[in-house]
PDB file of C-alpha atoms in Angstrom:
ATOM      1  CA  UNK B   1       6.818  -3.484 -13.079  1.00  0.00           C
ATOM      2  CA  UNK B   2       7.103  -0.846 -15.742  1.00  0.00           C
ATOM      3  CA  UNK B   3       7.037   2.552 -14.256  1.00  0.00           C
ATOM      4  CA  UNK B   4       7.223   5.678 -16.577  1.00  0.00           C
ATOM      5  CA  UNK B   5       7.695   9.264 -15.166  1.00  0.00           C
ATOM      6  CA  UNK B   6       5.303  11.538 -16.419  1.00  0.00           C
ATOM      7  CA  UNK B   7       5.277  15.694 -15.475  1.00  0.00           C
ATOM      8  CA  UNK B   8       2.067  18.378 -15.995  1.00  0.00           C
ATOM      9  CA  UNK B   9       2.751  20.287 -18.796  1.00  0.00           C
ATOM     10  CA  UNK B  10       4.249  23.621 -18.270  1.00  0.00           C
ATOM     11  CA  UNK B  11       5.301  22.755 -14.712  1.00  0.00           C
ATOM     12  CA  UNK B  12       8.842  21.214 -15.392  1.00  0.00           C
ATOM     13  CA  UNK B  13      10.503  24.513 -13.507  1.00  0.00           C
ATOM     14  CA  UNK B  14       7.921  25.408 -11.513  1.00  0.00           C
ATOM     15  CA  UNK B  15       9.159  27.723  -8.606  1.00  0.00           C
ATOM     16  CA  UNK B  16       7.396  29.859  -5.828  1.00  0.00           C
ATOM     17  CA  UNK B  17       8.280  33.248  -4.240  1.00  0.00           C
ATOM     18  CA  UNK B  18      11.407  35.829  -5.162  1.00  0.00           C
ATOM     19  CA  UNK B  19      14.474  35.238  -3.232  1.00  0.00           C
ATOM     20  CA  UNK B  20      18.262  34.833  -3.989  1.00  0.00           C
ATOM     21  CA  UNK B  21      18.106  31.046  -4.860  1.00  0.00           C
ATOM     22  CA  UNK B  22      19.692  30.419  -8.148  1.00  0.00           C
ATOM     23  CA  UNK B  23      17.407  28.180 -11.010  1.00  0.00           C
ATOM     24  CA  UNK B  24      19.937  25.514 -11.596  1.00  0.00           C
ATOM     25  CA  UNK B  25      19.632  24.683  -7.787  1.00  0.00           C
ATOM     26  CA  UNK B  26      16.096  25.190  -7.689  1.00  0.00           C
ATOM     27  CA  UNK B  27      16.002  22.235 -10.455  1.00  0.00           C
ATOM     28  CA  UNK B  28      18.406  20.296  -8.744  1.00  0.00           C
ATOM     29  CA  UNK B  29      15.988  20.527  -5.730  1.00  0.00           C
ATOM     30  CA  UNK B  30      13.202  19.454  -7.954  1.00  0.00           C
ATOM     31  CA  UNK B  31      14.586  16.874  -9.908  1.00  0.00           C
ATOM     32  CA  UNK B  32      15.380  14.897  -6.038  1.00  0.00           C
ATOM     33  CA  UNK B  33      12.335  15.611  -5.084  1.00  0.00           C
ATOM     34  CA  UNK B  34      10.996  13.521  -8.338  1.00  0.00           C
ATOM     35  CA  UNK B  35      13.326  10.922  -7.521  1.00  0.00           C
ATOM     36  CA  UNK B  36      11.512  10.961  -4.278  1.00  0.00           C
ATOM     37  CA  UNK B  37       8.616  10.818  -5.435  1.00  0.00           C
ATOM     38  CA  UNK B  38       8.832   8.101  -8.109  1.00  0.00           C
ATOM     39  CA  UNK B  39      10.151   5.750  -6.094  1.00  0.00           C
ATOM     40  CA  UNK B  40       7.823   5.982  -3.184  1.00  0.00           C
ATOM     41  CA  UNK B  41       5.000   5.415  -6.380  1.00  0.00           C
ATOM     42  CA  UNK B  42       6.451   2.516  -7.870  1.00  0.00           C
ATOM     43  CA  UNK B  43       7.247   0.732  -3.900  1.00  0.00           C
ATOM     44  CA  UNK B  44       3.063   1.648  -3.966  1.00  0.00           C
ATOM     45  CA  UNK B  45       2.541   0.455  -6.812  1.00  0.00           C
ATOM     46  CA  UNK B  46       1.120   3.340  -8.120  1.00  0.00           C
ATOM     47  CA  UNK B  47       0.102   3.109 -11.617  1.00  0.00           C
ATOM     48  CA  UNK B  48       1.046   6.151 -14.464  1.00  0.00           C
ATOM     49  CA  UNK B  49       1.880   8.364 -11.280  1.00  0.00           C
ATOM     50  CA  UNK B  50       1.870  12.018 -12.341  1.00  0.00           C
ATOM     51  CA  UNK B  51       3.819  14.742 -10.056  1.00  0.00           C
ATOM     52  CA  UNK B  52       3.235  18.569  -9.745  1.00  0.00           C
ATOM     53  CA  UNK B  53       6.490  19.573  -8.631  1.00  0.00           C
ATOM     54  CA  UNK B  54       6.677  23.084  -6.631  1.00  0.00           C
ATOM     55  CA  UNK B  55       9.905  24.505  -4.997  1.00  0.00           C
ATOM     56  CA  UNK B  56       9.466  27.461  -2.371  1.00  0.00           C
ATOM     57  CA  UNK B  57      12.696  29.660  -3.091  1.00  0.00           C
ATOM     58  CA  UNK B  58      14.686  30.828   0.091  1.00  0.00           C
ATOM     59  CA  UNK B  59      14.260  33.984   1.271  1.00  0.00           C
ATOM     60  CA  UNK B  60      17.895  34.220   2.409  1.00  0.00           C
ATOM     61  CA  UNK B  61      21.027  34.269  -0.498  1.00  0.00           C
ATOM     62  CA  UNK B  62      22.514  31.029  -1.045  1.00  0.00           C
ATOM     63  CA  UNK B  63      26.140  31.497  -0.805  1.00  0.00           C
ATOM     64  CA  UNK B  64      28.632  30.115  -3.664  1.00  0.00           C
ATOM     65  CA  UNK B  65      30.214  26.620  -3.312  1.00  0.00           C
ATOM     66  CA  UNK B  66      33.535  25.530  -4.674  1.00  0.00           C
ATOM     67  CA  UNK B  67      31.936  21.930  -5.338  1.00  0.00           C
ATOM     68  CA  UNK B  68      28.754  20.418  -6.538  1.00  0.00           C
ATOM     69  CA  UNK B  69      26.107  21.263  -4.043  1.00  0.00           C
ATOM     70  CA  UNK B  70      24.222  18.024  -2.746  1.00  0.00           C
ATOM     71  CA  UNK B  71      20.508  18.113  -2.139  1.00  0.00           C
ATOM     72  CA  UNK B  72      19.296  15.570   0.415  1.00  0.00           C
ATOM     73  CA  UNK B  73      15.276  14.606   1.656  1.00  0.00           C
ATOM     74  CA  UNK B  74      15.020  15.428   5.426  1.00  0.00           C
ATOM     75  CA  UNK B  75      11.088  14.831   5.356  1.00  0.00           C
ATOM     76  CA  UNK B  76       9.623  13.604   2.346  1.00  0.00           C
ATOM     77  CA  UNK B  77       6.631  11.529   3.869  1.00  0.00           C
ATOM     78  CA  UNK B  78       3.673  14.082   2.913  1.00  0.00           C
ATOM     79  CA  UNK B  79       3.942  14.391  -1.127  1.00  0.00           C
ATOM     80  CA  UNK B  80       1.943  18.357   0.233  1.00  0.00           C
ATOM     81  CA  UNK B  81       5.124  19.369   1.978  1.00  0.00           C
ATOM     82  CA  UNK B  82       8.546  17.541   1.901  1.00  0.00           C
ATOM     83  CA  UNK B  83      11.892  19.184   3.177  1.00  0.00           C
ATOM     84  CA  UNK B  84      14.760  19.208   1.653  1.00  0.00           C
ATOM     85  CA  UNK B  85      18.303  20.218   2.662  1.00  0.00           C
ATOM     86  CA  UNK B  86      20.733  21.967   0.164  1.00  0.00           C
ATOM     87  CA  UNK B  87      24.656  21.107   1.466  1.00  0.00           C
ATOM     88  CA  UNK B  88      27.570  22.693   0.693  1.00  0.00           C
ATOM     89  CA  UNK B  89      31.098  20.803   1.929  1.00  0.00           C
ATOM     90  CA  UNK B  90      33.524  23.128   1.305  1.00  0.00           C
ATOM     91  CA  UNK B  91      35.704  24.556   3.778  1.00  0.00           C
ATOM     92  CA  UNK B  92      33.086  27.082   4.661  1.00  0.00           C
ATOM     93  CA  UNK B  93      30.102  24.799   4.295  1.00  0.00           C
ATOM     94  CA  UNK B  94      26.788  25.692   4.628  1.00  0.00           C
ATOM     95  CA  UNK B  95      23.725  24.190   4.871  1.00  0.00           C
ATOM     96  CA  UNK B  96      19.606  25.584   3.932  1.00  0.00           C
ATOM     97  CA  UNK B  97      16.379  23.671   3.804  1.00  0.00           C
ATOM     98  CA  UNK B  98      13.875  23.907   1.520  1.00  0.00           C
ATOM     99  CA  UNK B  99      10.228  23.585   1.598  1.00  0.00           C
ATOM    100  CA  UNK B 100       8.582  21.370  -1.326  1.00  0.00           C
ATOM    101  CA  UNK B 101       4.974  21.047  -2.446  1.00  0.00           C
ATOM    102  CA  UNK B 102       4.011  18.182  -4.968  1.00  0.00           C
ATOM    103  CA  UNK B 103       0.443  16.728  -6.241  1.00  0.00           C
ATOM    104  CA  UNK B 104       0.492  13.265  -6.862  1.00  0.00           C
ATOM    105  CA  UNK B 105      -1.893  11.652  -9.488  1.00  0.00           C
ATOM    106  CA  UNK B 106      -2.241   8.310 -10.957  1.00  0.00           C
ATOM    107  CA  UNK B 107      -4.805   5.934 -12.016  1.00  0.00           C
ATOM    108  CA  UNK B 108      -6.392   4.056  -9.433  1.00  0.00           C
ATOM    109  CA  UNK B 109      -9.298   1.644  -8.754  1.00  0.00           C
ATOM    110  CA  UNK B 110     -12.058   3.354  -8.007  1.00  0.00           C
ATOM    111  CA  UNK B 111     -16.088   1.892  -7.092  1.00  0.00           C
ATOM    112  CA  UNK B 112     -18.666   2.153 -10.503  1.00  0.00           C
ATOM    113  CA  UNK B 113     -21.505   1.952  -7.719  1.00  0.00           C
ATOM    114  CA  UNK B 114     -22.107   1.639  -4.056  1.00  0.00           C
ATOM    115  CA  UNK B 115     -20.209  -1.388  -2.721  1.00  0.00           C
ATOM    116  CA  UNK B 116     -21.314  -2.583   1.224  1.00  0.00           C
ATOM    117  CA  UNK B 117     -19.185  -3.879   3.852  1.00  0.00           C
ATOM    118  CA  UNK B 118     -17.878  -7.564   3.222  1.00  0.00           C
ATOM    119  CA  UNK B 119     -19.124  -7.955  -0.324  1.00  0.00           C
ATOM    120  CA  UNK B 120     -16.554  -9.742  -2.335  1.00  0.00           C
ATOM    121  CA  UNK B 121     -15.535  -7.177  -5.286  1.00  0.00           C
ATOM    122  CA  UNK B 122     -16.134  -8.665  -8.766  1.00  0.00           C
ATOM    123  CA  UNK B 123     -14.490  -7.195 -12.011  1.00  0.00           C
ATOM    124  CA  UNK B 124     -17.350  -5.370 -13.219  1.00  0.00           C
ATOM    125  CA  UNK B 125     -17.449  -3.324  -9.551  1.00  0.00           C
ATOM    126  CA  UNK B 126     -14.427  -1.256 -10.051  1.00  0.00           C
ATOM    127  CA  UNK B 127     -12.790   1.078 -12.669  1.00  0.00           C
ATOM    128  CA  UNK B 128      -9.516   2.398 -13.158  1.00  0.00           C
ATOM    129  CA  UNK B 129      -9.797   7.002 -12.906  1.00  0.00           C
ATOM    130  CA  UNK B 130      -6.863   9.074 -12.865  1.00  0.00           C
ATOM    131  CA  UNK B 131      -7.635  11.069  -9.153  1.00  0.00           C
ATOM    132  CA  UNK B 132      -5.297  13.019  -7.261  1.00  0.00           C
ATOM    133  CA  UNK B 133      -3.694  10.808  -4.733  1.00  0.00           C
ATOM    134  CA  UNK B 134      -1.326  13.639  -2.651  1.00  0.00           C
ATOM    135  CA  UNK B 135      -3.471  13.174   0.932  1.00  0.00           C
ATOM    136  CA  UNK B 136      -5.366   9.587   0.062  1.00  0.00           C
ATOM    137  CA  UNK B 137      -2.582   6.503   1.769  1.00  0.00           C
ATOM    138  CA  UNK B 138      -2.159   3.084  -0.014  1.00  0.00           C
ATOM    139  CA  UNK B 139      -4.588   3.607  -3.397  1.00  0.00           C
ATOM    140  CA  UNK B 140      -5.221   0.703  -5.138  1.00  0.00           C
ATOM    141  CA  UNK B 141      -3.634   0.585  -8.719  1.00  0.00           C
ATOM    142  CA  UNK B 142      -4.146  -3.095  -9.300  1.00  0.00           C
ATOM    143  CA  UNK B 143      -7.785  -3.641 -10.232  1.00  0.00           C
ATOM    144  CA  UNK B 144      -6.887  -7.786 -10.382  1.00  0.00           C
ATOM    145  CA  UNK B 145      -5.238  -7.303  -6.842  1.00  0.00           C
ATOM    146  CA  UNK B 146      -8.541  -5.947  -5.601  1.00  0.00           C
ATOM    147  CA  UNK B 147     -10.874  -8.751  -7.484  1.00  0.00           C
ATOM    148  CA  UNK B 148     -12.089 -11.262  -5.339  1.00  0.00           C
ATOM    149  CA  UNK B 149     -11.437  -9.068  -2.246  1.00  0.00           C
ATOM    150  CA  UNK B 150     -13.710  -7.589   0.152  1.00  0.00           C
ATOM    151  CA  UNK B 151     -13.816  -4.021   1.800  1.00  0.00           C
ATOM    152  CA  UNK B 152     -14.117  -3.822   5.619  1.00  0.00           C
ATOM    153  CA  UNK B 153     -16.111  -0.673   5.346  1.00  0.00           C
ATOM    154  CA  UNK B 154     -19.021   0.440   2.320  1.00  0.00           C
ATOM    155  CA  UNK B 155     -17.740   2.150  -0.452  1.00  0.00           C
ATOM    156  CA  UNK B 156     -19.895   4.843  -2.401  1.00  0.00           C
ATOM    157  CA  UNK B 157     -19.681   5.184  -6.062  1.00  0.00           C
ATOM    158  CA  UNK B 158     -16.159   7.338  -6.882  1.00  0.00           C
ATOM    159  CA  UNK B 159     -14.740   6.078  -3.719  1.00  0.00           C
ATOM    160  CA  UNK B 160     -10.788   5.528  -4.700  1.00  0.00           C
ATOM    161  CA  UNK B 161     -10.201   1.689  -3.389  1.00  0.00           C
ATOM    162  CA  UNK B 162      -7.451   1.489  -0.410  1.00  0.00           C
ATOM    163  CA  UNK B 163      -5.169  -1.226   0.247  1.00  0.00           C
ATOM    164  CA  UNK B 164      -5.691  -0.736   4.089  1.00  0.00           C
ATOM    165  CA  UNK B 165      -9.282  -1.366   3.386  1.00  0.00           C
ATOM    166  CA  UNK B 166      -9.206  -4.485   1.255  1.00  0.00           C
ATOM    167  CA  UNK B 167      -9.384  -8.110   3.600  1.00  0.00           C
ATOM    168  CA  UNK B 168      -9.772 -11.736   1.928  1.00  0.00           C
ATOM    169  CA  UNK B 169     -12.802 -13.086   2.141  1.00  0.00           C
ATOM    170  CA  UNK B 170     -14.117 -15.239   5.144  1.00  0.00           C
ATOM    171  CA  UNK B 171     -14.295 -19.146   3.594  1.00  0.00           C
ATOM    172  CA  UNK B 172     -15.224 -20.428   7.398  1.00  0.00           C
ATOM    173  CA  UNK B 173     -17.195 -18.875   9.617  1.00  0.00           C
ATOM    174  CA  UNK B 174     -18.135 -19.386  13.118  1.00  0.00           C
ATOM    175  CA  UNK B 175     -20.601 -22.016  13.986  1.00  0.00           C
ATOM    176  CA  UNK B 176     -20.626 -23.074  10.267  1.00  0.00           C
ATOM    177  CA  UNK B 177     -20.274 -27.274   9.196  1.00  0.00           C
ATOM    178  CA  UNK B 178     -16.409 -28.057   7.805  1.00  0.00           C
ATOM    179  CA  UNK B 179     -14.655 -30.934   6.181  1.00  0.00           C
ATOM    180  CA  UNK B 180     -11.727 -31.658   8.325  1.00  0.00           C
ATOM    181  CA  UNK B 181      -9.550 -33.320   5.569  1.00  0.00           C
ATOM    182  CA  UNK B 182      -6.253 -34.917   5.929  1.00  0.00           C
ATOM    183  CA  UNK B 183      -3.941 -36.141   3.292  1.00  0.00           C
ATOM    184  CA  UNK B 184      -1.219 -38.521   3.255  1.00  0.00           C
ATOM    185  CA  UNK B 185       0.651 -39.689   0.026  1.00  0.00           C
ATOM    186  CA  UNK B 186      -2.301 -40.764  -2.482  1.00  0.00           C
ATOM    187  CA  UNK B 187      -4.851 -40.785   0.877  1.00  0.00           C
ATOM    188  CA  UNK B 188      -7.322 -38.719   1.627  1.00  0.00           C
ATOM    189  CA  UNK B 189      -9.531 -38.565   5.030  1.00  0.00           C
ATOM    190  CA  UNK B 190     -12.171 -36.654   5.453  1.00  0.00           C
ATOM    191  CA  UNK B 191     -14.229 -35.816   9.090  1.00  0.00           C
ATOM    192  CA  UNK B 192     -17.275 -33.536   9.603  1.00  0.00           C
ATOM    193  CA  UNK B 193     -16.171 -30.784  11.525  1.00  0.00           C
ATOM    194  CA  UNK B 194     -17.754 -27.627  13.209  1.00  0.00           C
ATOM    195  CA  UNK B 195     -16.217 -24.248  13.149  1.00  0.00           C
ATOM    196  CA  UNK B 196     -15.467 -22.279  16.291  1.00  0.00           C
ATOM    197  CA  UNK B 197     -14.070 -19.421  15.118  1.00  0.00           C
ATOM    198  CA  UNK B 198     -14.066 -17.538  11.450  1.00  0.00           C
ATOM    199  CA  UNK B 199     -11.037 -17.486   9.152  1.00  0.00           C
ATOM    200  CA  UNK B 200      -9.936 -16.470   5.391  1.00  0.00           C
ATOM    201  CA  UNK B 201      -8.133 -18.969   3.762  1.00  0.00           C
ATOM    202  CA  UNK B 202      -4.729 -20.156   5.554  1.00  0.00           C
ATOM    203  CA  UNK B 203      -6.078 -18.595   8.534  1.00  0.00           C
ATOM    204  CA  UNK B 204      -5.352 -20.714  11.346  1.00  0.00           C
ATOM    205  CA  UNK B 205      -8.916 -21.477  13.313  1.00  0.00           C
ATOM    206  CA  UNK B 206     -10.446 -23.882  16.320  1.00  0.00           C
ATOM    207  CA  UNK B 207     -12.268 -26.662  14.755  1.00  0.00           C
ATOM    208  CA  UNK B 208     -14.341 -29.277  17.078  1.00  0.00           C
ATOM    209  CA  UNK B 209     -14.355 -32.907  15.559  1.00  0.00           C
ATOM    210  CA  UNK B 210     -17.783 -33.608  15.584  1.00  0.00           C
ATOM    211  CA  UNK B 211     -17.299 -37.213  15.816  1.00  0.00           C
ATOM    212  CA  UNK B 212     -15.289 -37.423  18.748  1.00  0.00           C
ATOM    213  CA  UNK B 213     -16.075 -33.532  20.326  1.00  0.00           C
ATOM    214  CA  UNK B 214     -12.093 -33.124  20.205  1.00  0.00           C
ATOM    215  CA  UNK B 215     -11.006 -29.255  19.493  1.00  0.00           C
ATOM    216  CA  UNK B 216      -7.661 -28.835  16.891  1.00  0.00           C
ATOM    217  CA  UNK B 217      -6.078 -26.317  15.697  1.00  0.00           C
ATOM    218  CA  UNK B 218      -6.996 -26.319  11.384  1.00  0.00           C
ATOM    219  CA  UNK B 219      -5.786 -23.961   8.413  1.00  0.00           C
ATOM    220  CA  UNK B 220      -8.292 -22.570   5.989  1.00  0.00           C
ATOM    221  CA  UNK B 221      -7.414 -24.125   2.848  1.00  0.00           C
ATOM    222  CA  UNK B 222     -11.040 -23.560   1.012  1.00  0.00           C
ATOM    223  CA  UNK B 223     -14.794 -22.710   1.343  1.00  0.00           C
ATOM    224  CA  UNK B 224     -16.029 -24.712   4.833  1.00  0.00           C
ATOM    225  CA  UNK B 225     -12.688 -26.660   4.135  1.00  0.00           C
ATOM    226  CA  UNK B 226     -10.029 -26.680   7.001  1.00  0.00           C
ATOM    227  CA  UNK B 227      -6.771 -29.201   7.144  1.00  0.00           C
ATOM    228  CA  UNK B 228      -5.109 -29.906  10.727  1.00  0.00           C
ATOM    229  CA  UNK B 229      -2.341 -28.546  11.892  1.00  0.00           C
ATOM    230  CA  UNK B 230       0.309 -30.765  12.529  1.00  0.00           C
ATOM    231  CA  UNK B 231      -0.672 -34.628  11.785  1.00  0.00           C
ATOM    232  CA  UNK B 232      -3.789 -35.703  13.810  1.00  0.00           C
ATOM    233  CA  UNK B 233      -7.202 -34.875  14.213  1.00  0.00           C
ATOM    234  CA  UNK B 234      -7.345 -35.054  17.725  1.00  0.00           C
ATOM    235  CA  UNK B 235      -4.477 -33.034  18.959  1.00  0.00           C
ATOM    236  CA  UNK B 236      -6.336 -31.596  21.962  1.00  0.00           C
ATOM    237  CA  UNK B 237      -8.579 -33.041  24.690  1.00  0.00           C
ATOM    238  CA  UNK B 238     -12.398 -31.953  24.159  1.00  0.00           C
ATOM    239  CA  UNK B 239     -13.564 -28.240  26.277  1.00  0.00           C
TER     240      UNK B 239
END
């Protein structure tokens, strides 16, 4: 996946408070923070992310270092406040965390209208918006990820689309009629079956032979379409 880095204008050295931090650390501070950042959008996925960086100076001098200084993330899980740790090595070393703010944006699928529960999402059901993303988990960047998905709770319209909320549709359901099929080689057999329990598709379910009242064990492989488990289609003894 492509990922570009893109900043808000007129916040590439954005700083907060007075204190005796110097600005070349301050950037270095930001510029991990970024780093930070970026990566943990493109592992989401996160489509043109955009980061408001803010640094919150120390209120204490930073003393000189004979070497490079290295900056480190001790907490960067909330984008809204991250910690970082300024290290010097030296033979007098020191050490001073930092507190750092960002705002995450990107574009993300979003509803056009009110979606319900369980509804399979079509194309024309969701949009990509640019929305600030800092305090929503796992947005949805992907619009042909979400396609053919359903929601496990009701969207309204503007709702951004989460990853945590997005299941694959049920192709068996309980109590519904299946095709028990087997195939072998160029052979195909094919038993009426009954459902016992529901399942999406390779979704491993209970499925009573209807001809002989025996219960297997059967993968989802389509709609009201299940395949055995193993090699036989009486596996188990009936309940």
């Amino acid at each position: 996946m492509s990922l570009t880095l893109l900043l808000a204008p007129g916040l590439a050295g954005a700083v907060a408070g007075a204190g005796g931090t110097s600005d070349k650390l301050l950037a270095q501070i930001q510029d991990t923070a970024r780093r930070h950042l970026l990566r943990q959008a493109e592992n989401a996925g996160l489509r043109e992310p955009l980061f408001d960086v803010e640094v919150i100076r120390s209120a204490k001098p930073v003393p000189a270092c004979g070497e490079p200084v290295q900056v480190e993330g001790i907490d960067t899980r909330t984008p809204s406040r991250m910690r970082f740790a300024a290290a010097c090595r030296t033979d007098t070393p020191w050490r001073i965390e930092f507190v750092v703010r960002a705002h995450v944006s990107a574009s993300v699928a979003v509803a056009v209208a009110a979606l319900p529960a369980g509804k399979p999402y079509a194309a024309a059901d969701l949009t990509l918006e640019r929305r600030d993303v800092t305090a929503t988990p796992d947005p949805v960047s992907d619009l042909e990820r979400a396609v053919g998905m359903t929601g496990r709770r009701a969207l309204r319209a503007g709702d951004v689309l989460r990853e945590s909320l997005l299941a694959a549709p049920l192709l068996v359901r309980r109590g519904e009629a299946v095709s028990i099929v087997v195939r072998r080689e160029q052979i195909e057999i094919s038993v009426a079956g009954e459902a016992m329990e529901a399942g999406a598709r390779d979704a491993q379910v209970r499925v009573r032979n209807v001809s002989t009242g025996n219960i297997i064990r059967a993968r989802v492989v389509g709609p009201a379409m299940v395949e055995p488990v193993g090699t036989s289609l009486s596996t188990q003894s009936p309940e």
